[in-house]
mmCIF file of C-alpha atoms in Angstrom:
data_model
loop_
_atom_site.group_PDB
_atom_site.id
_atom_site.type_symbol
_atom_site.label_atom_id
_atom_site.label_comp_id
_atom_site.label_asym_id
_atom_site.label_seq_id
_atom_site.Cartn_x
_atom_site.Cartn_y
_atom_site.Cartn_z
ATOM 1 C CA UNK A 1 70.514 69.810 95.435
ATOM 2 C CA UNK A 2 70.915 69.491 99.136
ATOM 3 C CA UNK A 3 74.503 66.806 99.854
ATOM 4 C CA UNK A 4 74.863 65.290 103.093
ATOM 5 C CA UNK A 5 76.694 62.438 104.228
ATOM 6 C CA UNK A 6 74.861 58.999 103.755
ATOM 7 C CA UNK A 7 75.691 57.360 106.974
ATOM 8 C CA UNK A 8 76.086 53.877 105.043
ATOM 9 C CA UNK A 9 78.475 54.724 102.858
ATOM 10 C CA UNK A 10 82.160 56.663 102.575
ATOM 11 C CA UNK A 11 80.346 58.591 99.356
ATOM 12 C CA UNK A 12 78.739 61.737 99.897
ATOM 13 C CA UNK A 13 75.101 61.430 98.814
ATOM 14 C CA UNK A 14 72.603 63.602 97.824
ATOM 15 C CA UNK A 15 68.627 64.305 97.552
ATOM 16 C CA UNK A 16 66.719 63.943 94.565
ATOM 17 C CA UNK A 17 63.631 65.036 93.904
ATOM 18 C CA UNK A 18 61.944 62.850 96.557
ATOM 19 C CA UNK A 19 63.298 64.408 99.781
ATOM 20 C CA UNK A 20 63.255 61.203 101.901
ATOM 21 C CA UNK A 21 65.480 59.645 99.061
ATOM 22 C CA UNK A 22 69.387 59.591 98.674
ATOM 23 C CA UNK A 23 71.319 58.496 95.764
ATOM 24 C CA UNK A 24 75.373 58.546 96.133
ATOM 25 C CA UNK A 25 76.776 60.910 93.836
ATOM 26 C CA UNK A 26 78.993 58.224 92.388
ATOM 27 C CA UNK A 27 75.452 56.544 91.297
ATOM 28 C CA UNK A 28 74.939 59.933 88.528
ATOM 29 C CA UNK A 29 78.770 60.348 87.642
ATOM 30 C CA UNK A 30 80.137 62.399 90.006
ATOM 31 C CA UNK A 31 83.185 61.630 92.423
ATOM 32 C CA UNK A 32 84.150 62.376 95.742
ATOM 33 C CA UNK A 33 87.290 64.203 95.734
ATOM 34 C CA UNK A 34 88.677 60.751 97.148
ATOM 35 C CA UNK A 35 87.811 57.032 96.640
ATOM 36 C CA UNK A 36 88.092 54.236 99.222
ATOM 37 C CA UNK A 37 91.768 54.118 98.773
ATOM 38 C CA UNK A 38 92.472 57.660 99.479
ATOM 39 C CA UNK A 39 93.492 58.221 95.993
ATOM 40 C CA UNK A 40 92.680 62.187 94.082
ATOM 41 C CA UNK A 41 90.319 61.498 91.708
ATOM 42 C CA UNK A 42 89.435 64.581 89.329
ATOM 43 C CA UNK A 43 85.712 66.044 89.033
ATOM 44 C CA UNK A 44 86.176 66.744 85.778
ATOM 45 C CA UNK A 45 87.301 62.915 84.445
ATOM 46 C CA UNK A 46 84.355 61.420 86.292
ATOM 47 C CA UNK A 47 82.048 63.944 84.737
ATOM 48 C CA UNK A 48 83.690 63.980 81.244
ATOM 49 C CA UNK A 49 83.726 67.648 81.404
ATOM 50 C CA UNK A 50 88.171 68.422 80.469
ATOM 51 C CA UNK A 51 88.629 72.667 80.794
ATOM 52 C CA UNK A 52 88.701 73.841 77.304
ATOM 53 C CA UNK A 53 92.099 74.493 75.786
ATOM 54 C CA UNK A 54 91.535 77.868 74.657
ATOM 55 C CA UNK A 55 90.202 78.863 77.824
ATOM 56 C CA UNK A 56 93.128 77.609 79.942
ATOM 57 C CA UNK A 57 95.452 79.220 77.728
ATOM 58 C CA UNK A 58 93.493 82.537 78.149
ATOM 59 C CA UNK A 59 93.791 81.969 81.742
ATOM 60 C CA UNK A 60 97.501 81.603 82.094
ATOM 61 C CA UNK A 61 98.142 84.081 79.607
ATOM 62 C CA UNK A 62 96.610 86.818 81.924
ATOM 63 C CA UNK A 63 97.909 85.926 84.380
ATOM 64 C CA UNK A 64 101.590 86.340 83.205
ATOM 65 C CA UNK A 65 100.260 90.219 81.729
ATOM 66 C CA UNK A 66 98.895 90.954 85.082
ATOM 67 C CA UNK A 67 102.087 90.320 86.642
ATOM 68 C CA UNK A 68 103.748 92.619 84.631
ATOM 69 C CA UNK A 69 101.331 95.009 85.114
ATOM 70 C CA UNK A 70 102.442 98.352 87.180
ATOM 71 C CA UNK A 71 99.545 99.056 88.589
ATOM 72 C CA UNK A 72 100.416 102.260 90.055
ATOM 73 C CA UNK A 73 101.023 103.697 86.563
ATOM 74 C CA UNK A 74 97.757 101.860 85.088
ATOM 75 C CA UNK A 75 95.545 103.520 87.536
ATOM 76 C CA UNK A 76 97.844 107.129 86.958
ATOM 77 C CA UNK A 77 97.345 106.756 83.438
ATOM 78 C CA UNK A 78 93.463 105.835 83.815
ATOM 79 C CA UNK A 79 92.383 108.931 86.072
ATOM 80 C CA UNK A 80 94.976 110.763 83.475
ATOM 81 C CA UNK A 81 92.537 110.167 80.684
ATOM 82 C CA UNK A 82 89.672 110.986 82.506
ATOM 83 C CA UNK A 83 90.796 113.953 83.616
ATOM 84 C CA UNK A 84 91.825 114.884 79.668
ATOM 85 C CA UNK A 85 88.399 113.226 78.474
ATOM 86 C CA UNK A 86 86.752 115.965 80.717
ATOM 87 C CA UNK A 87 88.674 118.714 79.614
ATOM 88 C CA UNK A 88 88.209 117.829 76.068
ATOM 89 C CA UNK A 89 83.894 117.853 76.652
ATOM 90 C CA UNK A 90 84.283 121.200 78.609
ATOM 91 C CA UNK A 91 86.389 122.929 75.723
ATOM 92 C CA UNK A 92 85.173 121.547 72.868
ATOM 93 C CA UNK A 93 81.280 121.129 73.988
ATOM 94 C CA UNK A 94 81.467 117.277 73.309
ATOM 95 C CA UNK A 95 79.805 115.254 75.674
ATOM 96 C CA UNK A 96 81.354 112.167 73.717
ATOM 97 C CA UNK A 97 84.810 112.893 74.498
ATOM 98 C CA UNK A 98 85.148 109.950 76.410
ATOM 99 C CA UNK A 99 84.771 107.642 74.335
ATOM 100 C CA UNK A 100 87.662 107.860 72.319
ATOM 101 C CA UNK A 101 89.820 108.764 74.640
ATOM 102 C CA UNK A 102 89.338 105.756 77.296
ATOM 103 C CA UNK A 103 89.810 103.380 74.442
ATOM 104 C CA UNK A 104 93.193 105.136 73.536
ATOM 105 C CA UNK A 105 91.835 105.995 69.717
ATOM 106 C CA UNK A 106 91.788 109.851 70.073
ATOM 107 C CA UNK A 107 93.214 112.230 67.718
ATOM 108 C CA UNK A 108 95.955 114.050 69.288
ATOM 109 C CA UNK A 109 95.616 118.003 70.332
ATOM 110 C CA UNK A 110 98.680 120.187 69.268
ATOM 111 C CA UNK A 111 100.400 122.157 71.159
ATOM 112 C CA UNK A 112 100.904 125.229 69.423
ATOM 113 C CA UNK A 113 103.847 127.316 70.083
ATOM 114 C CA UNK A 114 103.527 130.863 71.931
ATOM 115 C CA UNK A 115 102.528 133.508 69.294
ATOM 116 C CA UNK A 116 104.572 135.755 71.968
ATOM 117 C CA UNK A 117 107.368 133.323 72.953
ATOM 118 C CA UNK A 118 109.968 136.115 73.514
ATOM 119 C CA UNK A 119 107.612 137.411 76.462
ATOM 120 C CA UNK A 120 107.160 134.642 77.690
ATOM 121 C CA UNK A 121 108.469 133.396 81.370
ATOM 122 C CA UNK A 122 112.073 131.150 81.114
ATOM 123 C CA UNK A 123 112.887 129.039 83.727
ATOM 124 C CA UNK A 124 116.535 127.120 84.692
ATOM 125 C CA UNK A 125 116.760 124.117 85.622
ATOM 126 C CA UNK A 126 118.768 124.897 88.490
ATOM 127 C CA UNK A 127 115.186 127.426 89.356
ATOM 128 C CA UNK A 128 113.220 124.516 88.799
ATOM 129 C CA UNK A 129 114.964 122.502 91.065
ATOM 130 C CA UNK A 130 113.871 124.744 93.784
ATOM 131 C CA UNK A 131 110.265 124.544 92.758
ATOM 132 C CA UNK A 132 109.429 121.336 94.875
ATOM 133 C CA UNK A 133 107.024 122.303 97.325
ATOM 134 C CA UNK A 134 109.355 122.846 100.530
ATOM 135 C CA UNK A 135 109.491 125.778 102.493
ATOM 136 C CA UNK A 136 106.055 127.778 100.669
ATOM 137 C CA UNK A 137 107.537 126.745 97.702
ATOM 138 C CA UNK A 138 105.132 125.703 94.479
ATOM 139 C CA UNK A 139 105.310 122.864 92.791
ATOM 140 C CA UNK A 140 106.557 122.881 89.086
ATOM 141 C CA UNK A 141 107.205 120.556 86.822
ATOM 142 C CA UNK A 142 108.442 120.377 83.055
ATOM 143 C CA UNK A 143 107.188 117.920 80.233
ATOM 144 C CA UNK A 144 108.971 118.676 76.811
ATOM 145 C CA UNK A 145 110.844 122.099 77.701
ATOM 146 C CA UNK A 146 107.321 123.237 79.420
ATOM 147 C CA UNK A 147 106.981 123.855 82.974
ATOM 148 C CA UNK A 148 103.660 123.939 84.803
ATOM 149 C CA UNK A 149 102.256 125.092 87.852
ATOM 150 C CA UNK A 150 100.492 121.871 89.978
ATOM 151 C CA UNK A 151 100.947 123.122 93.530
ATOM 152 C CA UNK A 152 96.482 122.952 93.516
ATOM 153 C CA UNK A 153 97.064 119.120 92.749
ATOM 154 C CA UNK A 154 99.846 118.517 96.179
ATOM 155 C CA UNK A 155 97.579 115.598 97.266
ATOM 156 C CA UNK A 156 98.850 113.916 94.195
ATOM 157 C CA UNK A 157 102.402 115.763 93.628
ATOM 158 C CA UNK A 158 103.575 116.465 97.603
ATOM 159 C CA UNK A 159 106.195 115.155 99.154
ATOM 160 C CA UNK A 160 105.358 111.389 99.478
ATOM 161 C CA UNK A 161 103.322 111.354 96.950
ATOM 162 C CA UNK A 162 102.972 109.160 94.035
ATOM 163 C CA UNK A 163 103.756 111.787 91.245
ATOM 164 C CA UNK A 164 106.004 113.510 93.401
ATOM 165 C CA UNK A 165 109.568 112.316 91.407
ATOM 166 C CA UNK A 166 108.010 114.158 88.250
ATOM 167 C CA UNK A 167 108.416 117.680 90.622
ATOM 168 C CA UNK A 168 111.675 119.852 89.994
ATOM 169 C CA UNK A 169 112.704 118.562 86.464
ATOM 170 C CA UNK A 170 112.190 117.761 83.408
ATOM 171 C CA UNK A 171 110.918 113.772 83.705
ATOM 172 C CA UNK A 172 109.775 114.050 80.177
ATOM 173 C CA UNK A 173 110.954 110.321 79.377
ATOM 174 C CA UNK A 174 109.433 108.784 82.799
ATOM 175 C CA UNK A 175 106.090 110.033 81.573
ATOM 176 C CA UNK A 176 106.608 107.889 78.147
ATOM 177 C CA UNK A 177 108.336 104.845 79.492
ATOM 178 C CA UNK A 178 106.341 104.673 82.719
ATOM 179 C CA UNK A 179 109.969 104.148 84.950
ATOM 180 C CA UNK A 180 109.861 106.042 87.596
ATOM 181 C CA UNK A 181 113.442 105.235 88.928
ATOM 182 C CA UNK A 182 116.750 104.103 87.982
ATOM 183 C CA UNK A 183 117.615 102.678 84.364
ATOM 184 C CA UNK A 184 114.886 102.083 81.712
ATOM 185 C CA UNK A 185 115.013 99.292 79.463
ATOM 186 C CA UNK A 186 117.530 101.291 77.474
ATOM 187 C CA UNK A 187 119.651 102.114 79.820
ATOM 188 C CA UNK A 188 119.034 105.665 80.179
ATOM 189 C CA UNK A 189 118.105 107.603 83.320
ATOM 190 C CA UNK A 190 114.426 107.102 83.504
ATOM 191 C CA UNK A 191 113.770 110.668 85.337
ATOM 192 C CA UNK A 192 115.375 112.314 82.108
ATOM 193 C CA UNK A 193 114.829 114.791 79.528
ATOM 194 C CA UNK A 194 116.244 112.740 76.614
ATOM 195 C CA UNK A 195 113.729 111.329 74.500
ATOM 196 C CA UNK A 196 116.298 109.206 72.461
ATOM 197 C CA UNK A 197 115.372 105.412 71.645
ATOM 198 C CA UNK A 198 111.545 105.667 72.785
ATOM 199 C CA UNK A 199 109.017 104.214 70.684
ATOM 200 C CA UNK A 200 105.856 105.416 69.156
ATOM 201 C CA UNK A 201 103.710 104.231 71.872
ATOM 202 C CA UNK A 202 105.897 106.020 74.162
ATOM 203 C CA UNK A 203 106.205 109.368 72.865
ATOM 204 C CA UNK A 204 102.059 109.456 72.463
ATOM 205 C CA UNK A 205 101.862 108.740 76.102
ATOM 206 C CA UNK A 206 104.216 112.265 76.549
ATOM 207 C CA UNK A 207 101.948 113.797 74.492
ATOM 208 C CA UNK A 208 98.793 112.965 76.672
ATOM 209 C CA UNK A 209 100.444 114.415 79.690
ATOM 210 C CA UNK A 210 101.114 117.171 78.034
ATOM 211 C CA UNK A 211 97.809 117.802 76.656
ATOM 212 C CA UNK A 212 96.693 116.782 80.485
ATOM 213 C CA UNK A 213 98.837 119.684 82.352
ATOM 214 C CA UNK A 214 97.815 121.650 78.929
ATOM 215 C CA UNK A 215 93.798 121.828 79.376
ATOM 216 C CA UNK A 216 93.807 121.584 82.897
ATOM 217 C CA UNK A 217 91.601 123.740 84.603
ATOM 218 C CA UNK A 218 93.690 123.578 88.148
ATOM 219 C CA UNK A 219 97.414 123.768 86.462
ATOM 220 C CA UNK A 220 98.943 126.259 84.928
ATOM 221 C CA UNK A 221 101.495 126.462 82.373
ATOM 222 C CA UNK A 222 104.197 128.890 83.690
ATOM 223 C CA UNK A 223 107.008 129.126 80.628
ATOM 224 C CA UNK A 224 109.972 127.453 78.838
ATOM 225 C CA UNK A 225 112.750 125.981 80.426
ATOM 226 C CA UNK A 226 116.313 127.193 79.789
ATOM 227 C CA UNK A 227 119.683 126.094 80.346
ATOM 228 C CA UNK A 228 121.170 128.915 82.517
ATOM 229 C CA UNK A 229 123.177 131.381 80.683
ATOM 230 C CA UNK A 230 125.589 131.555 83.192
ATOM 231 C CA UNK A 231 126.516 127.750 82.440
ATOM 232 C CA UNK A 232 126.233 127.693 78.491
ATOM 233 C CA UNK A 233 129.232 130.748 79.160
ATOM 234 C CA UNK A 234 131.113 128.216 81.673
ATOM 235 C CA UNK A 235 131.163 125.777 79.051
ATOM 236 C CA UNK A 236 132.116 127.450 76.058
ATOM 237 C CA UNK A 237 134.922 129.099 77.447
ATOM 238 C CA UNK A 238 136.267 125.522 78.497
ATOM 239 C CA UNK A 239 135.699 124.209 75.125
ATOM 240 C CA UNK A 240 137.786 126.662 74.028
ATOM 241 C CA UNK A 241 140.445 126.403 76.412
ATOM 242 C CA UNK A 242 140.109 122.413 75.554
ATOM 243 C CA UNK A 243 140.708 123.547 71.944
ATOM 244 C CA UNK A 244 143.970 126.038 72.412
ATOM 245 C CA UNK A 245 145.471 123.087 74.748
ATOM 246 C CA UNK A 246 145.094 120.315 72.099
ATOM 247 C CA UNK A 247 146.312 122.892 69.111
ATOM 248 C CA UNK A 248 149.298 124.231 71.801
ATOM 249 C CA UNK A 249 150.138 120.158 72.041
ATOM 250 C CA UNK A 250 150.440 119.486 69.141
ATOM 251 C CA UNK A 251 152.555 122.546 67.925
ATOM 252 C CA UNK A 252 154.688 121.575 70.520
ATOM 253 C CA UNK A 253 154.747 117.977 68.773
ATOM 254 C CA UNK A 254 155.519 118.970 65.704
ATOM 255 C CA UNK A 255 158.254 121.379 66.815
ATOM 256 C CA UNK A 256 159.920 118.686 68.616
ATOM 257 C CA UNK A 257 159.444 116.181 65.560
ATOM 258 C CA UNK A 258 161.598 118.883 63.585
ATOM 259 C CA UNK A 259 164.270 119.382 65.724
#
């Protein structure tokens, strides 16, 4: 139906069926958004049509999720999957792979440990540090004491780039938690090793990253990482200084106590 102003009346009016006819759209139980006293008047009371409850509360409940959605990390974790759903059909011959894995039902792949671990590469952290992509440098990062090559993925892991706080360290709890920066919820670093206090949900998302960076056809997994020998010597020999100074005090307590 065609509306057009009716020229003899402040109501909006509208053809029916015979073309040359007009009707006001009050006449079939509709309202103009104002009466003649300039006064809202709701569409929906005039028409007896009230928004459902349930479908109101559906509304403002996505709303409020959306708003807490970090969309950067949605869309990281979506092309994540895909990537991994991809993998899985080209090493496992299943063109279904998908499936399971977009909806976040997949069984989890295992990473087994190195048949030949003692020949294989160790990196330190302080090494890995170095291994951000500046000066001809690669780009390495470690997930769970594992350190991979993804200098052929620097459009996504250069400098400036969204995954590019993941390069140099071990981020193992950013890639559960989602935090990027800062203090998590529990008020840990969130670019951190330390797994301690994440949920289920949490440590399965670590495990999908690693599985990503795993079956990867472009990255490379490169070795373990170490703490550097050098420091674990550092700090043993001050724990044991620490030790002879607090036995030393308090022979020197005791001696005093007798005299």
């Amino acid at each position: 139906d065609l509306i057009r102003p009716n020229t003899n009346s402040v109501r909006p009016a509208y053809f029916n069926s015979n073309p040359n006819k007009f009707q006001p759209l009050n006449s079939i139980g509709l309202a103009f958004p104002f009466d003649h006293n300039h006064s809202l008047i709701s569409i929906y009371s005039k028409t007896k049509m009230p928004v459902p409850i349930w479908l109101a509360i559906t509304i403002g409940a996505t709303g409020i999720a959306l708003a807490r959605v970090d969309y950067n990390m949605f869309f990281m974790r979506f092309f994540r999957d895909l990537s991994r759903s991809k993998a899985r059909a080209r090493l496992h011959n299943n063109k279904y792979a998908m499936i399971p894995v977009m909806l976040g039902i997949e069984k989890p792949i295992k990473i087994e440990d190195d048949i030949n671990a003692e020949i294989v590469m160790t990196i330190t952290r302080e090494q890995l540090e170095e291994m951000d992509g500046f000066d001809g440098a690669p780009l390495y990062l470690a997930i769970k004491g594992r350190v991979y090559d993804v200098s052929a993925g620097e459009k996504f892991y250069g400098d400036g780039k969204d995954y590019h706080e993941w390069v140099g360290k071990d981020a193992s709890r950013s890639f559960g938690t989602g935090c990027r920066g800062g203090i998590d919820r529990t008020g840990m670093e969130c670019l951190s090793s330390s797994l301690e206090g994440l949920t289920e949900k949490e440590l399965k998302e670590i495990d999908r990253w690693v599985e990503l960076y795993e079956t990867h056809d472009k990255y490379t997994f490169v070795g373990h990482l170490v703490d550097d020998p050098v420091d674990e010597i550092l700090e043993n020999v001050q724990e044991e200084e620490g030790t002879d100074t607090e036995q030393s005090s308090g022979q020197t307590t005791t001696e005093n106590v007798v005299a």
